[in-house]
GROMACS .gro file of C-alpha atoms in nm:
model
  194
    1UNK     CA    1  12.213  -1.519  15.459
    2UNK     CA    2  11.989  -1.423  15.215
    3UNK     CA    3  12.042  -1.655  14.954
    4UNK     CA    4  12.041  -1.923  15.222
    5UNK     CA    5  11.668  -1.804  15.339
    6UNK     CA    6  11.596  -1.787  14.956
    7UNK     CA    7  11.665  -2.158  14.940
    8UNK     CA    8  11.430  -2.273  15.244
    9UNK     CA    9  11.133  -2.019  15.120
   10UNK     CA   10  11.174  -2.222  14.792
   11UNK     CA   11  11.268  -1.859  14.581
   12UNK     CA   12  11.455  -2.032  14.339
   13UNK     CA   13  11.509  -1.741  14.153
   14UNK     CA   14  11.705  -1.559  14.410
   15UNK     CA   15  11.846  -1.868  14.558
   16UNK     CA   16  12.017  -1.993  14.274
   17UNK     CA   17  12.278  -1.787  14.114
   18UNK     CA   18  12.665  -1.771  13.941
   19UNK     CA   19  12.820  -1.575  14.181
   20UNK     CA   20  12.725  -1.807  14.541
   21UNK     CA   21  12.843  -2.157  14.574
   22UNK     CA   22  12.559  -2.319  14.734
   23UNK     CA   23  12.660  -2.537  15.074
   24UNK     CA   24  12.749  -2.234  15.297
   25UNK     CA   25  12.430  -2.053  15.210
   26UNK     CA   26  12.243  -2.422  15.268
   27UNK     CA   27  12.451  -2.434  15.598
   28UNK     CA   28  12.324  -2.060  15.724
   29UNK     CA   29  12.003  -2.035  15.637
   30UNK     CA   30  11.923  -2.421  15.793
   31UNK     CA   31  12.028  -2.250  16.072
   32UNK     CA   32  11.811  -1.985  16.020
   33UNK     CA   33  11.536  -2.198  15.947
   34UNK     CA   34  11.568  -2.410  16.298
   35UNK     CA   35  11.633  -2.132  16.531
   36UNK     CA   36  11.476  -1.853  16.337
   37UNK     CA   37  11.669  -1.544  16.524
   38UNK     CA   38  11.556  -1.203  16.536
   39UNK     CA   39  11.785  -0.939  16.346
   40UNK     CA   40  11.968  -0.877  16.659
   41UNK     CA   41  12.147  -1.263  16.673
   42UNK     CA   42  12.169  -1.330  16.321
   43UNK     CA   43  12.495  -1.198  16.298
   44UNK     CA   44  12.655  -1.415  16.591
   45UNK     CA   45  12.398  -1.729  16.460
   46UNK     CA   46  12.629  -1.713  16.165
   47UNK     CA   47  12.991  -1.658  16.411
   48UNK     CA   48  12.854  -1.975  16.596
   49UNK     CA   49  12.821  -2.119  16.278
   50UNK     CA   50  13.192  -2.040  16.162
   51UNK     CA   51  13.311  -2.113  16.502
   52UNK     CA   52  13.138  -2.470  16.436
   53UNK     CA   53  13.314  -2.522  16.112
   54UNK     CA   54  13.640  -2.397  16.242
   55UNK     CA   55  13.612  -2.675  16.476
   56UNK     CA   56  13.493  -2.949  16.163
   57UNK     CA   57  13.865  -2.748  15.982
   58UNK     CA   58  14.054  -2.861  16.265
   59UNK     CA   59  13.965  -3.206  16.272
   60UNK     CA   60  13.990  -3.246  15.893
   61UNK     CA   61  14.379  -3.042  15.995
   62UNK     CA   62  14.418  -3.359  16.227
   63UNK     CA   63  14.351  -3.585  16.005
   64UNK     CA   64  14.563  -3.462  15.742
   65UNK     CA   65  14.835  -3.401  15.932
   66UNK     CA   66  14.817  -3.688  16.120
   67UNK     CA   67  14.803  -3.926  15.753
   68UNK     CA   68  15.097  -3.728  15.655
   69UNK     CA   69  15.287  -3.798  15.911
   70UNK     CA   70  15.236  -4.142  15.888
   71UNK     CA   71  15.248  -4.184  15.504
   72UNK     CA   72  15.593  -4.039  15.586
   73UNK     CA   73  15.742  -4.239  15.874
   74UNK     CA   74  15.614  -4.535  15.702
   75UNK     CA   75  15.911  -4.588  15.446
   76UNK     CA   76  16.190  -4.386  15.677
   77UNK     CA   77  16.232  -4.335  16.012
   78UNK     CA   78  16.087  -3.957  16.149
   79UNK     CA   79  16.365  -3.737  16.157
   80UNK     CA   80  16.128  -3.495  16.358
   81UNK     CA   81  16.044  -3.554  16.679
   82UNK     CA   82  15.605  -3.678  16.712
   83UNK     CA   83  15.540  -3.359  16.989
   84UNK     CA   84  15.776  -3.131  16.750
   85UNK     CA   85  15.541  -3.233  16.421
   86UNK     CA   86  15.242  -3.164  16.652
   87UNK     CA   87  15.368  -2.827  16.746
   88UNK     CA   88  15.450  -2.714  16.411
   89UNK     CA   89  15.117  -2.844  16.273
   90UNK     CA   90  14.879  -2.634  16.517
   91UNK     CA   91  15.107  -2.317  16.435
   92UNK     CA   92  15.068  -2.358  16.068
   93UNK     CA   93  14.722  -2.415  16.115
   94UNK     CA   94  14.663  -2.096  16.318
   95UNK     CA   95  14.857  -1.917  16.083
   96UNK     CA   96  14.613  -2.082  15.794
   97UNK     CA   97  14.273  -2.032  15.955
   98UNK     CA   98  14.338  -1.697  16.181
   99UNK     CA   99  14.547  -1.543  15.928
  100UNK     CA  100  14.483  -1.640  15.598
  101UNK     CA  101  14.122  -1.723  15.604
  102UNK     CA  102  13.989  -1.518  15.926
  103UNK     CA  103  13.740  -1.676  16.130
  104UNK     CA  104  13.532  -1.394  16.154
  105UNK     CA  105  13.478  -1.304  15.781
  106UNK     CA  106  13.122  -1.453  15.648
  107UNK     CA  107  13.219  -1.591  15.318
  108UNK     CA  108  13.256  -1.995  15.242
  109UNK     CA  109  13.659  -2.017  15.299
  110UNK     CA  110  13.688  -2.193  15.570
  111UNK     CA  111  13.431  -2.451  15.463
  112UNK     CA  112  13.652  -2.477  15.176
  113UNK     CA  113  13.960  -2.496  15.381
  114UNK     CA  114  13.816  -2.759  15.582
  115UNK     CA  115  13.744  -3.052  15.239
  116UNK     CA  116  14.052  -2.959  15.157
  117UNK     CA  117  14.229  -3.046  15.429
  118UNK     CA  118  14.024  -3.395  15.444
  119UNK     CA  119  14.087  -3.454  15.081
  120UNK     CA  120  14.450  -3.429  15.163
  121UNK     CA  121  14.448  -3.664  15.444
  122UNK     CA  122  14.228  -3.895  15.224
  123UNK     CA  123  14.516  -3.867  14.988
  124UNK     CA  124  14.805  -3.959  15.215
  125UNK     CA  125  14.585  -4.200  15.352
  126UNK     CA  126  14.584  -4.387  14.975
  127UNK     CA  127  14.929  -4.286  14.923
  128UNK     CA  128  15.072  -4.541  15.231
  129UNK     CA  129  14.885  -4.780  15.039
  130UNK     CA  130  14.536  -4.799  15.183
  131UNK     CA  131  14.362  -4.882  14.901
  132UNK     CA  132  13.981  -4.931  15.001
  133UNK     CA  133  13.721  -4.835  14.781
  134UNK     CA  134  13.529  -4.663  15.036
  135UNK     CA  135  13.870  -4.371  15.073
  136UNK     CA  136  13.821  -4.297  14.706
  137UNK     CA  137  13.397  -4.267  14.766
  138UNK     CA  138  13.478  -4.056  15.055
  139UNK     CA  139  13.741  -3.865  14.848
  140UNK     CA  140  13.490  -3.783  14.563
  141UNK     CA  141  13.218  -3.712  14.814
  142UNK     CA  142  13.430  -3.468  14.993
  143UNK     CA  143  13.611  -3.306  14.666
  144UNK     CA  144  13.234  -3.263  14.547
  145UNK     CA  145  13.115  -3.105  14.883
  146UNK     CA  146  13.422  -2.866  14.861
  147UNK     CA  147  13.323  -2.733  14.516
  148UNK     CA  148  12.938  -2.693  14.652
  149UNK     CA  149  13.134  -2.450  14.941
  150UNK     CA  150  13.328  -2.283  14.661
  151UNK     CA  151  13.348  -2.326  14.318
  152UNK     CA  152  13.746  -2.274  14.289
  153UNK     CA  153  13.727  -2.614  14.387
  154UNK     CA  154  13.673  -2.699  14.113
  155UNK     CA  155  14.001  -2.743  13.973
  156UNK     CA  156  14.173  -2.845  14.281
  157UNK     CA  157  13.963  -3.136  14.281
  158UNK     CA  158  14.073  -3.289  13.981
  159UNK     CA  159  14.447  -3.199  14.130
  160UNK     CA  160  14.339  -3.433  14.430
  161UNK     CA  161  14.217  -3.699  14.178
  162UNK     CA  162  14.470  -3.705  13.956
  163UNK     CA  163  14.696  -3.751  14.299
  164UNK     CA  164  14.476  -4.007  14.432
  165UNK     CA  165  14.578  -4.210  14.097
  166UNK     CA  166  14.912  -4.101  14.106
  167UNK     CA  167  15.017  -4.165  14.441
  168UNK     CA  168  14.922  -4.555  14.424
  169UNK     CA  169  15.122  -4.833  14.224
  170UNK     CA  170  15.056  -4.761  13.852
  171UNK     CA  171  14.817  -5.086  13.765
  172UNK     CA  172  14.422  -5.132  13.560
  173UNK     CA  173  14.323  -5.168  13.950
  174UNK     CA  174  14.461  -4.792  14.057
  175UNK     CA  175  14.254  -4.691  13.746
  176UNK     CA  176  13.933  -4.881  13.847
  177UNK     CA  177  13.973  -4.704  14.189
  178UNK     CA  178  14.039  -4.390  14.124
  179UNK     CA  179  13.726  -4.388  13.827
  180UNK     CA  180  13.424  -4.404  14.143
  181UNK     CA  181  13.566  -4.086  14.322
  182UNK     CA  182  13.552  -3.927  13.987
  183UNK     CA  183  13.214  -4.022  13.923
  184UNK     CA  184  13.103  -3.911  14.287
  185UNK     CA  185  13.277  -3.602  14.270
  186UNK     CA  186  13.098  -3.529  13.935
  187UNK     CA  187  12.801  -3.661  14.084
  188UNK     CA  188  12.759  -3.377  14.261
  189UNK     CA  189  12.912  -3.110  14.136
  190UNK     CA  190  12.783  -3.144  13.769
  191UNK     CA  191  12.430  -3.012  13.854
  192UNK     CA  192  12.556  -2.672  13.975
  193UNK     CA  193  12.840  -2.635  13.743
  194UNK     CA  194  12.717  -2.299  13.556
   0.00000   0.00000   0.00000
C-alpha cells in the first residue's frame, strides 16, 4: 500500500525498489488514489481488490483449461468425460487459489497466478496450431505483465517462450513468431529488471 501511494505522490525514491515488483503496488494504490479510503477501509479496499483479481485468475483458469482441453481432444478422442474435466478443473483450481496462494494474503501471488494461467492457455492455444501473430503479442504482453506482478516470473517466462516455439512445427516461420513475444515480453520487463 505504501509503495503503491509512493508511486501516485510521484516519491520515486520510496516507490521504486528491489524487493516490490511493481503492478500490484500500481494496482492498490490506483485504487487508493480513486476512492481515497480512510484507514478504517483500506484494508477491505485491498480484499475487494484481491477478490477482483481472483475473479480476472479464474477466467485466465478457464481459458487455460478450456485450450487444454481442446489442444488435447484435437488429435484423440477425450477419454474424460467434458462435465468430468470441468469438475476436476474448478477443484484443482480451489485447491490452487484457496490453498496454495490464499485469497486473503496481500502479497502479488495471485496476480501472478492469474498471467500464468493465461500464458498457459495462450500456449495450448499455439500448440493446436493457432498460429496468429497477435497470440504470441498477447503472450509476451502477458509474460511481461506477470514479471511486473512478481519478478520470479522472470524465468518462467522464458519457459513459456521457449514452449511457445517448441510446441509449433519446427520451421524459419515458428522462429519469426515466436521472436515478437520475446521482444514484447522484454519490452517491458527490461526497464525494471534490477
Amino acid at each position: 500500500l505504501d509503495i503503491g501511494d509512493a508511486y501516485f505522490r510521484g516519491d520515486w525514491t520510496n516507490a521504486i525498489n528491489a524487493v516490490w515488483s511493481p503492478l500490484y503496488s500500481w494496482i492498490l494504490g490506483f485504487v487508493n488514489f480513486i476512492f481515497k479510503p480512510s484507514m478504517v477501509w483500506e484494508f477491505p479496499a485491498v480484499q475487494i481488490v484481491n477478490f477482483l483479481i481472483f475473479l480476472g485468475a479464474l477466467l485466465g483458469f478457464e481459458y487455460m483449461w478450456g485450450n487444454v482441453r481442446r489442444a488435447s481432444t484435437e488429435n484423440e478422442s477425450p477419454s474424460i468425460p467434458e462435465a468430468l474435466w470441468w469438475v476436476l478443473g474448478y477443484l484443482l483450481f480451489t485447491w490452487i487459489t484457496l490453498g496454495l496462494i490464499e485469497i486473503w494474503a496481500v502479497t502479488p501471488d495471485m496476480l501472478m497466478a492469474m498471467f500464468v494461467f493465461f500464458a498457459a492457455g495462450l500456449t495450448a492455444k499455439i500448440r493446436s496450431g493457432d498460429g496468429r501473430l497477435r497470440l504470441f503479442l498477447s503472450l509476451g504482453l502477458i509474460l511481461g505483465l506477470g514479471y511486473l506482478s512478481k519478478a520470479f516470473m522472470f524465468p518462467i517466462a522464458l519457459v513459456f517462450l521457449l514452449l511457445a516455439w517448441l510446441v509449433q512445427p519446427w520451421t524459419w516461420d515458428s522462429v519469426k513468431k515466436t521472436l515478437p513475444a520475446i521482444a514484447v515480453f522484454l519490452l517491458i520487463s527490461l526497464p525494471f529488471i534490477s
